[in-house]
Amino acid sequence: MKFAYFEGKIVPFEDAKISVMTHAFNYGTGVFEGIRGYWNPEKKQLYILRLEQHYQRLQNSCKILNIKLDLSVEQLCKITKELVAKNGYQEDVYIRPLAYKSSKVIGVKLHGLEDDLVIFLSPFGAYLDTSKGIKACVSSWTRLSDNMIPARAKVTGAYVNSAFSKSEAMLDGYDEAIVLNRKGHVAEGSAENIFLVRDGALITPSVNEDILEGITRNTV
């Protein structure tokens, strides 16, 4: 049996369900993190990448979207570790915490609504097969600018912009899209930061180029 954290407790995965009227489902009013866990078969141990930093960013995203998250970073890490242990995957996983507007109402706004949190995980291999290199194109879609939807927050509704770019690239025979911002500068991929190696040094777009301030980017 698999489990998720839902409405304040760990429950069987199939019980973690929302209503079709949930505000976040209708309007994209949620924020999330994508946290990777890597299974080490020799040590029989799952290693989670920068868990605390991901939850610090989630809390910052919640502030931007006016979501009240009544759990500390320490509490969120503890819940996640318990959930990972309870699911017992012995392979690489993807952990998805999602804080969202949970009110069952119609109406576009961010204030005066209820908030909730769900955390679930799933087996997940490499996002892209980089062992043989990938084919990338420059997308015809432009990255959302920071004064439209703040790029530093992982807002669920904003990712339709990434979906446009990714599907356009794949349907045209590429593996990934390179997305430009409104100034015509390279911003990022559909779901990852971009690095260029020049003269033995790494170059990556600045945080003021409408990019997500990536955890892996900061680590590198």
Coordinates of N, CA and C in Angstrom, one line a residue:
M1 N 0.8 -1.2 0.0 CA 0.0 0.0 0.0 C 0.9 1.2 0.0
K2 N 0.5 2.2 -0.8 CA 1.2 3.5 -0.8 C 0.5 4.6 -0.1
F3 N 1.2 5.6 0.3 CA 0.6 6.6 1.2 C 0.9 8.0 0.8
A4 N 0.1 9.0 1.2 CA 0.3 10.4 1.0 C 0.0 11.2 2.2
Y5 N 0.5 12.4 2.3 CA 0.2 13.3 3.4 C -1.0 14.2 2.9
F6 N -2.1 14.1 3.6 CA -3.3 14.8 3.1 C -4.2 15.3 4.2
E7 N -4.5 16.6 4.2 CA -5.4 17.2 5.2 C -4.9 16.9 6.7
G8 N -3.6 17.0 6.8 CA -3.0 17.0 8.1 C -2.5 15.6 8.6
K9 N -2.6 14.6 7.8 CA -2.2 13.3 8.3 C -1.8 12.4 7.1
I10 N -1.1 11.3 7.4 CA -0.7 10.4 6.4 C -1.8 9.4 6.2
V11 N -2.2 9.2 4.9 CA -3.4 8.4 4.6 C -3.1 7.5 3.4
P12 N -3.8 6.4 3.2 CA -3.6 5.6 2.0 C -3.7 6.5 0.8
F13 N -2.9 6.3 -0.2 CA -2.8 7.2 -1.4 C -4.2 7.4 -2.1
E14 N -5.0 6.4 -2.2 CA -6.2 6.5 -2.9 C -7.2 7.4 -2.1
D15 N -7.0 7.7 -0.8 CA -7.9 8.5 0.0 C -7.5 10.0 -0.2
A16 N -6.4 10.3 -0.8 CA -5.9 11.7 -1.0 C -6.6 12.3 -2.2
K17 N -7.8 12.7 -2.0 CA -8.6 13.2 -3.2 C -9.2 14.6 -2.9
I18 N -9.3 15.4 -3.9 CA -9.9 16.8 -3.8 C -11.2 16.8 -4.6
S19 N -12.0 17.8 -4.3 CA -13.3 18.0 -5.0 C -13.0 18.7 -6.3
V20 N -13.9 18.5 -7.3 CA -13.8 19.2 -8.6 C -14.0 20.7 -8.4
M21 N -14.5 21.1 -7.3 CA -14.7 22.6 -7.1 C -13.5 23.2 -6.4
T22 N -12.5 22.4 -6.0 CA -11.4 23.0 -5.3 C -10.8 24.2 -6.1
H23 N -10.6 25.3 -5.4 CA -10.1 26.5 -6.1 C -8.8 26.3 -6.9
A24 N -7.9 25.6 -6.3 CA -6.6 25.3 -7.0 C -6.7 24.5 -8.3
F25 N -7.7 23.6 -8.3 CA -8.0 22.8 -9.5 C -8.5 23.7 -10.6
N26 N -9.4 24.6 -10.2 CA -10.0 25.5 -11.2 C -9.2 26.7 -11.7
Y27 N -8.3 27.2 -10.8 CA -7.6 28.4 -11.1 C -6.0 28.3 -11.0
G28 N -5.5 27.2 -10.7 CA -4.1 27.0 -10.7 C -3.4 27.7 -9.5
T29 N -4.2 27.9 -8.4 CA -3.7 28.6 -7.2 C -3.1 27.7 -6.2
G30 N -2.0 27.2 -6.6 CA -1.2 26.3 -5.7 C 0.3 26.5 -6.0
V31 N 1.2 26.1 -5.1 CA 2.6 26.2 -5.3 C 3.2 24.8 -4.9
F32 N 4.3 24.5 -5.5 CA 4.8 23.1 -5.3 C 6.3 23.1 -5.3
E33 N 6.8 21.9 -4.9 CA 8.3 21.6 -5.1 C 8.4 20.3 -5.8
G34 N 9.5 20.1 -6.5 CA 9.9 18.9 -7.1 C 11.2 18.4 -6.4
I35 N 11.1 17.4 -5.5 CA 12.3 17.0 -4.7 C 12.7 15.6 -5.2
R36 N 13.9 15.5 -5.5 CA 14.4 14.2 -6.0 C 15.0 13.4 -4.8
G37 N 14.7 12.1 -4.8 CA 15.3 11.1 -3.9 C 16.1 10.1 -4.7
Y38 N 17.3 9.8 -4.3 CA 18.1 8.9 -5.1 C 18.5 7.6 -4.3
W39 N 18.1 6.5 -4.8 CA 18.3 5.2 -4.1 C 19.8 4.7 -4.3
N40 N 20.4 4.4 -3.2 CA 21.8 3.8 -3.2 C 21.6 2.3 -2.9
P41 N 21.8 1.5 -4.0 CA 21.6 0.0 -3.7 C 22.6 -0.6 -2.8
E42 N 23.9 0.0 -2.8 CA 24.9 -0.6 -2.0 C 24.6 -0.4 -0.5
K43 N 24.2 0.9 -0.2 CA 23.9 1.2 1.2 C 22.4 1.0 1.6
K44 N 21.6 0.6 0.6 CA 20.2 0.4 0.9 C 19.6 1.6 1.5
Q45 N 19.8 2.7 1.0 CA 19.4 4.0 1.5 C 19.0 5.0 0.5
L46 N 17.9 5.7 0.8 CA 17.4 6.7 -0.2 C 17.9 8.1 0.3
Y47 N 18.6 8.8 -0.6 CA 19.1 10.1 -0.3 C 18.3 11.2 -0.9
I48 N 17.8 12.1 -0.1 CA 16.9 13.2 -0.6 C 17.8 14.4 -0.8
L49 N 17.6 15.1 -2.0 CA 18.5 16.2 -2.4 C 17.9 17.5 -1.8
R50 N 18.7 18.1 -0.9 CA 18.5 19.5 -0.4 C 17.0 19.6 0.1
L51 N 16.6 18.7 1.0 CA 15.2 18.8 1.4 C 14.9 20.1 2.2
E52 N 15.7 20.5 3.0 CA 15.4 21.7 3.8 C 15.3 22.9 2.9
Q53 N 16.2 23.0 1.9 CA 16.2 24.2 1.0 C 14.9 24.2 0.1
H54 N 14.5 23.0 -0.3 CA 13.2 23.0 -1.0 C 12.0 23.5 -0.2
Y55 N 12.0 23.1 1.1 CA 10.9 23.6 1.9 C 11.0 25.1 2.3
Q56 N 12.2 25.6 2.3 CA 12.4 27.0 2.5 C 11.8 27.8 1.3
R57 N 12.1 27.2 0.1 CA 11.5 27.8 -1.1 C 10.0 27.7 -1.2
L58 N 9.5 26.5 -0.7 CA 8.0 26.4 -0.7 C 7.4 27.4 0.2
Q59 N 8.0 27.7 1.3 CA 7.4 28.7 2.2 C 7.4 30.1 1.6
N60 N 8.5 30.4 0.9 CA 8.6 31.7 0.2 C 7.5 31.7 -0.9
S61 N 7.3 30.6 -1.6 CA 6.3 30.6 -2.7 C 4.9 30.8 -2.1
C62 N 4.7 30.2 -0.9 CA 3.4 30.4 -0.2 C 3.1 31.8 0.1
K63 N 4.1 32.5 0.6 CA 4.0 33.9 0.9 C 3.5 34.7 -0.4
I64 N 4.1 34.4 -1.5 CA 3.8 35.1 -2.7 C 2.3 34.9 -3.1
L65 N 1.8 33.7 -2.9 CA 0.5 33.3 -3.3 C -0.5 33.5 -2.2
N66 N -0.1 34.1 -1.1 CA -1.0 34.3 0.1 C -1.6 33.0 0.6
I67 N -0.7 32.0 0.7 CA -1.1 30.7 1.3 C -0.5 30.6 2.7
K68 N -1.3 30.3 3.7 CA -0.8 30.2 5.0 C -0.5 28.7 5.3
L69 N 0.8 28.5 5.5 CA 1.3 27.1 5.7 C 1.8 27.1 7.2
D70 N 1.0 26.4 8.0 CA 1.2 26.4 9.5 C 2.2 25.3 9.9
L71 N 3.2 25.1 9.1 CA 4.2 24.1 9.4 C 5.6 24.7 9.2
S72 N 6.5 24.4 10.1 CA 7.9 24.9 9.9 C 8.6 24.0 8.9
V73 N 9.8 24.5 8.5 CA 10.6 23.7 7.6 C 11.0 22.4 8.3
E74 N 11.3 22.5 9.6 CA 11.7 21.3 10.3 C 10.5 20.3 10.3
Q75 N 9.3 20.8 10.6 CA 8.2 19.9 10.6 C 7.9 19.3 9.2
L76 N 8.0 20.1 8.2 CA 7.8 19.6 6.8 C 8.8 18.5 6.4
C77 N 10.1 18.7 6.8 CA 11.1 17.7 6.6 C 10.8 16.4 7.3
K78 N 10.4 16.5 8.6 CA 10.0 15.3 9.4 C 8.9 14.5 8.8
I79 N 7.8 15.2 8.3 CA 6.7 14.6 7.7 C 7.1 13.8 6.4
T80 N 8.0 14.5 5.7 CA 8.4 13.9 4.4 C 9.3 12.7 4.6
K81 N 10.1 12.7 5.6 CA 11.0 11.5 5.9 C 10.1 10.4 6.3
E82 N 9.1 10.7 7.1 CA 8.2 9.6 7.6 C 7.4 9.0 6.4
L83 N 7.0 9.9 5.5 CA 6.2 9.5 4.3 C 7.1 8.6 3.4
V84 N 8.3 9.0 3.2 CA 9.2 8.3 2.4 C 9.5 6.9 3.0
A85 N 9.7 6.8 4.3 CA 10.0 5.6 4.9 C 8.7 4.7 4.9
K86 N 7.6 5.2 5.0 CA 6.3 4.4 5.0 C 6.0 3.8 3.6
N87 N 6.4 4.6 2.6 CA 6.1 4.1 1.2 C 7.2 3.0 0.8
G88 N 8.4 3.1 1.3 CA 9.4 2.0 1.2 C 9.9 1.8 -0.2
Y89 N 9.9 2.8 -1.1 CA 10.5 2.6 -2.4 C 12.0 2.3 -2.3
Q90 N 12.4 1.4 -3.1 CA 13.9 1.1 -3.2 C 14.3 1.4 -4.6
E91 N 14.1 2.6 -5.0 CA 14.5 3.2 -6.3 C 14.4 4.7 -6.3
D92 N 14.9 5.4 -7.3 CA 14.8 6.8 -7.3 C 13.3 7.3 -7.3
V93 N 13.1 8.3 -6.6 CA 11.7 8.8 -6.4 C 11.7 10.3 -6.7
Y94 N 10.5 10.8 -6.9 CA 10.1 12.2 -7.0 C 9.1 12.5 -6.0
I95 N 9.4 13.5 -5.1 CA 8.6 13.9 -4.0 C 7.9 15.2 -4.4
R96 N 6.6 15.3 -4.2 CA 5.8 16.5 -4.6 C 5.0 17.0 -3.4
P97 N 5.5 18.0 -2.7 CA 4.7 18.8 -1.8 C 3.9 19.8 -2.6
L98 N 2.7 20.0 -2.3 CA 1.9 21.0 -3.0 C 0.9 21.7 -2.0
A99 N 1.2 23.0 -1.8 CA 0.3 23.8 -0.9 C -0.7 24.5 -1.9
Y100 N -1.9 24.5 -1.5 CA -2.9 25.0 -2.4 C -4.2 25.6 -1.8
K101 N -4.9 26.4 -2.6 CA -6.1 27.0 -2.1 C -7.2 25.9 -2.2
S102 N -7.7 25.5 -1.0 CA -8.5 24.3 -0.9 C -10.0 24.6 -0.8
S103 N -10.4 25.9 -0.8 CA -11.8 26.3 -0.7 C -12.6 25.7 -1.9
K104 N -13.8 25.3 -1.7 CA -14.6 24.8 -2.8 C -15.6 25.9 -3.3
V105 N -15.0 26.9 -3.9 CA -15.7 28.1 -4.4 C -15.3 28.5 -5.8
I106 N -16.2 29.2 -6.5 CA -15.9 29.8 -7.8 C -15.6 31.3 -7.6
G107 N -14.6 31.7 -8.2 CA -14.2 33.2 -8.1 C -12.7 33.3 -8.1
V108 N -12.2 34.2 -8.9 CA -10.8 34.4 -9.0 C -10.3 35.4 -8.0
K109 N -9.5 34.9 -7.0 CA -8.9 35.8 -6.0 C -7.9 34.9 -5.2
L110 N -7.2 35.5 -4.3 CA -6.2 34.8 -3.5 C -6.5 34.9 -2.0
H111 N -7.3 36.0 -1.6 CA -7.5 36.2 -0.2 C -8.8 35.6 0.2
G112 N -9.0 35.4 1.5 CA -10.2 34.9 2.1 C -10.5 33.5 1.7
L113 N -9.5 32.7 1.4 CA -9.7 31.3 1.1 C -9.0 30.3 2.0
E114 N -9.5 29.1 2.1 CA -8.8 28.1 2.9 C -7.6 27.6 2.2
D115 N -6.6 27.1 3.0 CA -5.3 26.6 2.4 C -5.1 25.2 2.9
D116 N -4.4 24.4 2.2 CA -4.1 23.0 2.6 C -2.8 22.5 2.0
L117 N -2.3 21.4 2.4 CA -1.0 20.8 1.9 C -1.2 19.4 1.6
V118 N -0.7 18.9 0.5 CA -0.6 17.5 0.2 C 0.9 17.2 -0.2
I119 N 1.3 16.0 0.2 CA 2.7 15.5 -0.1 C 2.5 14.1 -0.6
F120 N 3.0 13.8 -1.8 CA 3.1 12.5 -2.3 C 4.4 12.2 -3.0
L121 N 4.6 10.9 -3.3 CA 5.8 10.6 -4.1 C 5.6 9.5 -5.0
S122 N 6.5 9.4 -6.0 CA 6.3 8.4 -7.0 C 7.7 8.0 -7.5
P123 N 7.9 6.7 -8.0 CA 9.1 6.3 -8.6 C 9.4 7.2 -9.9
F124 N 10.6 7.6 -10.1 CA 10.9 8.6 -11.1 C 12.4 8.5 -11.5
G125 N 12.6 8.1 -12.8 CA 14.0 8.0 -13.3 C 14.5 9.3 -13.8
A126 N 15.4 9.3 -14.7 CA 16.0 10.5 -15.2 C 15.0 11.3 -16.0
Y127 N 15.0 12.6 -15.8 CA 14.0 13.5 -16.6 C 14.3 13.5 -18.1
L128 N 15.6 13.5 -18.4 CA 16.1 13.4 -19.7 C 17.2 12.5 -19.8
D129 N 17.3 11.7 -20.9 CA 18.4 10.8 -21.1 C 19.6 11.5 -21.7
T130 N 20.5 12.0 -20.8 CA 21.6 12.8 -21.2 C 22.9 11.9 -21.6
S131 N 22.7 10.6 -21.5 CA 23.9 9.7 -21.8 C 24.4 9.8 -23.2
K132 N 23.5 10.2 -24.1 CA 23.8 10.3 -25.5 C 23.6 11.7 -26.0
G133 N 23.4 12.7 -25.1 CA 23.1 14.0 -25.6 C 21.6 14.2 -25.9
I134 N 21.1 15.4 -26.0 CA 19.7 15.6 -26.3 C 19.6 16.6 -27.5
K135 N 18.5 16.6 -28.1 CA 18.2 17.6 -29.2 C 17.3 18.7 -28.6
A136 N 17.7 19.9 -28.7 CA 16.9 21.0 -28.1 C 16.6 22.1 -29.2
C137 N 15.5 22.8 -29.1 CA 15.2 23.8 -30.0 C 14.9 25.1 -29.2
V138 N 14.9 26.2 -29.8 CA 14.5 27.5 -29.2 C 12.9 27.6 -29.4
S139 N 12.2 27.7 -28.2 CA 10.8 27.6 -28.3 C 10.2 28.9 -28.9
S140 N 9.1 28.8 -29.5 CA 8.4 30.0 -30.0 C 7.6 30.6 -28.9
W141 N 7.5 29.9 -27.7 CA 6.8 30.5 -26.6 C 7.8 31.2 -25.7
T142 N 7.3 32.3 -25.1 CA 8.2 33.2 -24.3 C 8.0 32.9 -22.8
R143 N 9.0 32.9 -22.0 CA 8.9 32.7 -20.6 C 8.1 33.8 -20.0
L144 N 7.2 33.5 -19.1 CA 6.5 34.5 -18.3 C 7.4 35.4 -17.6
S145 N 7.1 36.7 -17.6 CA 8.0 37.6 -16.9 C 7.5 37.7 -15.4
D146 N 8.5 38.2 -14.6 CA 8.3 38.2 -13.2 C 7.1 39.0 -12.7
N147 N 6.7 40.1 -13.4 CA 5.6 40.9 -13.0 C 4.3 40.4 -13.6
M148 N 4.3 39.2 -14.2 CA 3.1 38.5 -14.6 C 2.8 37.4 -13.6
I149 N 3.7 36.4 -13.5 CA 3.7 35.4 -12.4 C 5.1 35.3 -11.9
P150 N 5.4 35.6 -10.6 CA 6.8 35.6 -10.2 C 7.5 34.2 -10.5
A151 N 8.6 34.3 -11.2 CA 9.3 33.1 -11.6 C 10.0 32.4 -10.5
R152 N 10.2 33.1 -9.4 CA 10.9 32.5 -8.3 C 10.0 31.6 -7.5
A153 N 8.7 31.7 -7.7 CA 7.7 30.8 -7.1 C 7.3 29.7 -8.1
K154 N 7.2 28.5 -7.6 CA 6.7 27.4 -8.4 C 5.2 27.3 -8.3
V155 N 4.5 28.2 -9.1 CA 3.1 28.3 -9.1 C 2.5 27.3 -10.1
T156 N 1.5 26.5 -9.6 CA 1.0 25.4 -10.5 C 0.5 26.0 -11.8
G157 N -0.3 27.0 -11.7 CA -0.9 27.6 -13.0 C 0.1 28.1 -14.0
A158 N 1.2 28.5 -13.5 CA 2.3 29.0 -14.4 C 2.9 28.0 -15.3
Y159 N 2.7 26.7 -14.9 CA 3.4 25.6 -15.7 C 2.8 25.2 -17.0
V160 N 1.6 25.9 -17.3 CA 1.1 25.7 -18.6 C 2.0 26.3 -19.6
N161 N 2.7 27.4 -19.2 CA 3.7 28.0 -20.1 C 4.8 27.0 -20.4
S162 N 5.3 26.2 -19.5 CA 6.3 25.2 -19.7 C 5.7 24.1 -20.5
A163 N 4.4 23.7 -20.3 CA 3.8 22.7 -21.1 C 3.7 23.0 -22.6
F164 N 3.4 24.3 -22.9 CA 3.4 24.7 -24.3 C 4.8 24.5 -24.9
S165 N 5.8 24.9 -24.2 CA 7.2 24.8 -24.8 C 7.6 23.4 -24.9
K166 N 7.3 22.5 -23.9 CA 7.8 21.1 -24.0 C 7.1 20.4 -25.1
S167 N 5.7 20.5 -25.2 CA 5.0 19.8 -26.2 C 5.4 20.3 -27.6
E168 N 5.5 21.6 -27.8 CA 6.0 22.1 -29.1 C 7.3 21.4 -29.5
A169 N 8.2 21.4 -28.6 CA 9.5 20.8 -28.9 C 9.4 19.3 -29.2
M170 N 8.7 18.6 -28.4 CA 8.6 17.1 -28.6 C 7.9 16.8 -29.9
L171 N 6.8 17.5 -30.1 CA 6.0 17.2 -31.3 C 6.7 17.6 -32.6
D172 N 7.8 18.4 -32.5 CA 8.6 18.8 -33.6 C 9.9 17.9 -33.7
G173 N 10.0 16.9 -32.8 CA 11.1 16.0 -32.9 C 12.2 16.3 -32.0
Y174 N 12.1 17.2 -31.1 CA 13.2 17.5 -30.2 C 12.9 16.9 -28.8
D175 N 13.9 16.9 -28.0 CA 13.8 16.4 -26.6 C 13.4 17.5 -25.6
E176 N 13.8 18.7 -25.8 CA 13.6 19.7 -24.9 C 13.6 21.1 -25.6
A177 N 13.0 22.1 -24.9 CA 12.9 23.4 -25.4 C 13.9 24.4 -24.6
I178 N 14.5 25.3 -25.3 CA 15.2 26.4 -24.7 C 14.3 27.6 -24.8
V179 N 13.9 28.2 -23.7 CA 12.9 29.2 -23.6 C 13.6 30.6 -23.4
L180 N 13.2 31.6 -24.2 CA 13.7 32.9 -24.1 C 12.7 33.8 -23.3
N181 N 13.3 34.9 -22.6 CA 12.4 35.8 -22.0 C 12.0 36.9 -22.9
R182 N 11.2 37.9 -22.4 CA 10.7 38.9 -23.3 C 11.8 39.8 -23.9
K183 N 13.0 39.8 -23.3 CA 14.1 40.6 -23.9 C 14.9 39.8 -24.9
G184 N 14.4 38.5 -25.2 CA 15.1 37.7 -26.1 C 16.4 37.0 -25.6
H185 N 16.5 37.0 -24.3 CA 17.6 36.3 -23.6 C 17.3 34.9 -23.2
V186 N 18.2 34.0 -23.2 CA 18.0 32.7 -22.7 C 17.6 32.7 -21.3
A187 N 16.4 32.1 -21.0 CA 16.0 32.0 -19.6 C 16.3 30.7 -19.0
E188 N 15.6 29.6 -19.5 CA 15.7 28.3 -19.0 C 15.1 27.3 -19.9
G189 N 15.1 26.0 -19.5 CA 14.4 25.0 -20.3 C 13.0 25.0 -19.9
S190 N 12.2 24.0 -20.3 CA 10.8 23.9 -20.0 C 10.7 23.6 -18.5
A191 N 11.6 22.9 -17.9 CA 11.5 22.6 -16.5 C 12.9 22.4 -15.8
E192 N 13.8 23.2 -16.3 CA 15.2 23.1 -15.7 C 16.0 24.4 -16.0
N193 N 16.9 24.7 -15.1 CA 17.8 25.8 -15.4 C 18.8 25.3 -16.5
I194 N 19.4 26.3 -17.2 CA 20.4 26.0 -18.2 C 21.8 26.5 -17.9
F195 N 22.8 25.7 -18.1 CA 24.2 26.1 -18.0 C 24.9 26.0 -19.3
L196 N 25.8 26.9 -19.5 CA 26.7 26.8 -20.7 C 28.2 26.7 -20.2
V197 N 29.0 25.9 -20.8 CA 30.4 25.8 -20.5 C 31.2 26.6 -21.5
R198 N 31.8 27.7 -21.0 CA 32.7 28.5 -21.9 C 34.0 28.7 -21.3
D199 N 35.1 28.3 -22.0 CA 36.5 28.4 -21.6 C 36.6 27.7 -20.2
G200 N 36.0 26.6 -20.0 CA 36.1 25.9 -18.8 C 35.4 26.4 -17.6
A201 N 34.5 27.4 -17.8 CA 33.7 28.0 -16.7 C 32.2 27.9 -17.0
L202 N 31.5 27.7 -16.0 CA 30.0 27.6 -16.1 C 29.4 29.0 -16.1
I203 N 28.4 29.1 -17.1 CA 27.7 30.4 -17.2 C 26.2 30.0 -17.1
T204 N 25.4 30.7 -16.4 CA 24.0 30.5 -16.3 C 23.2 31.8 -16.2
P205 N 22.0 31.9 -16.7 CA 21.3 33.2 -16.7 C 21.1 33.7 -15.2
S206 N 21.1 35.0 -15.1 CA 21.0 35.6 -13.8 C 19.6 35.4 -13.3
V207 N 19.4 35.6 -12.0 CA 18.1 35.5 -11.4 C 17.1 36.6 -11.8
N208 N 17.6 37.7 -12.4 CA 16.7 38.7 -12.9 C 16.3 38.5 -14.4
E209 N 16.6 37.3 -14.9 CA 16.2 37.0 -16.3 C 14.9 36.2 -16.3
D210 N 14.0 36.3 -15.3 CA 12.7 35.6 -15.3 C 12.9 34.1 -15.2
I211 N 13.9 33.6 -14.3 CA 14.1 32.2 -14.2 C 13.7 31.8 -12.8
L212 N 13.5 30.5 -12.6 CA 13.3 29.9 -11.3 C 14.7 29.9 -10.6
E213 N 14.7 30.3 -9.4 CA 16.0 30.2 -8.6 C 16.1 28.8 -8.2
G214 N 16.7 28.0 -9.0 CA 16.7 26.5 -8.8 C 17.6 26.1 -7.6
I215 N 17.1 25.0 -6.9 CA 17.9 24.5 -5.9 C 19.2 23.8 -6.4
T216 N 19.1 23.0 -7.5 CA 20.2 22.4 -8.1 C 21.2 23.5 -8.7
R217 N 20.6 24.6 -9.3 CA 21.4 25.7 -9.8 C 22.2 26.3 -8.6
N218 N 21.6 26.5 -7.5 CA 22.3 27.1 -6.4 C 23.4 26.1 -5.9
T219 N 23.1 24.8 -5.9 CA 24.1 23.8 -5.5 C 25.3 23.8 -6.4
V220 N 25.1 23.9 -7.7 CA 26.2 23.9 -8.6 C 27.0 25.2 -8.5

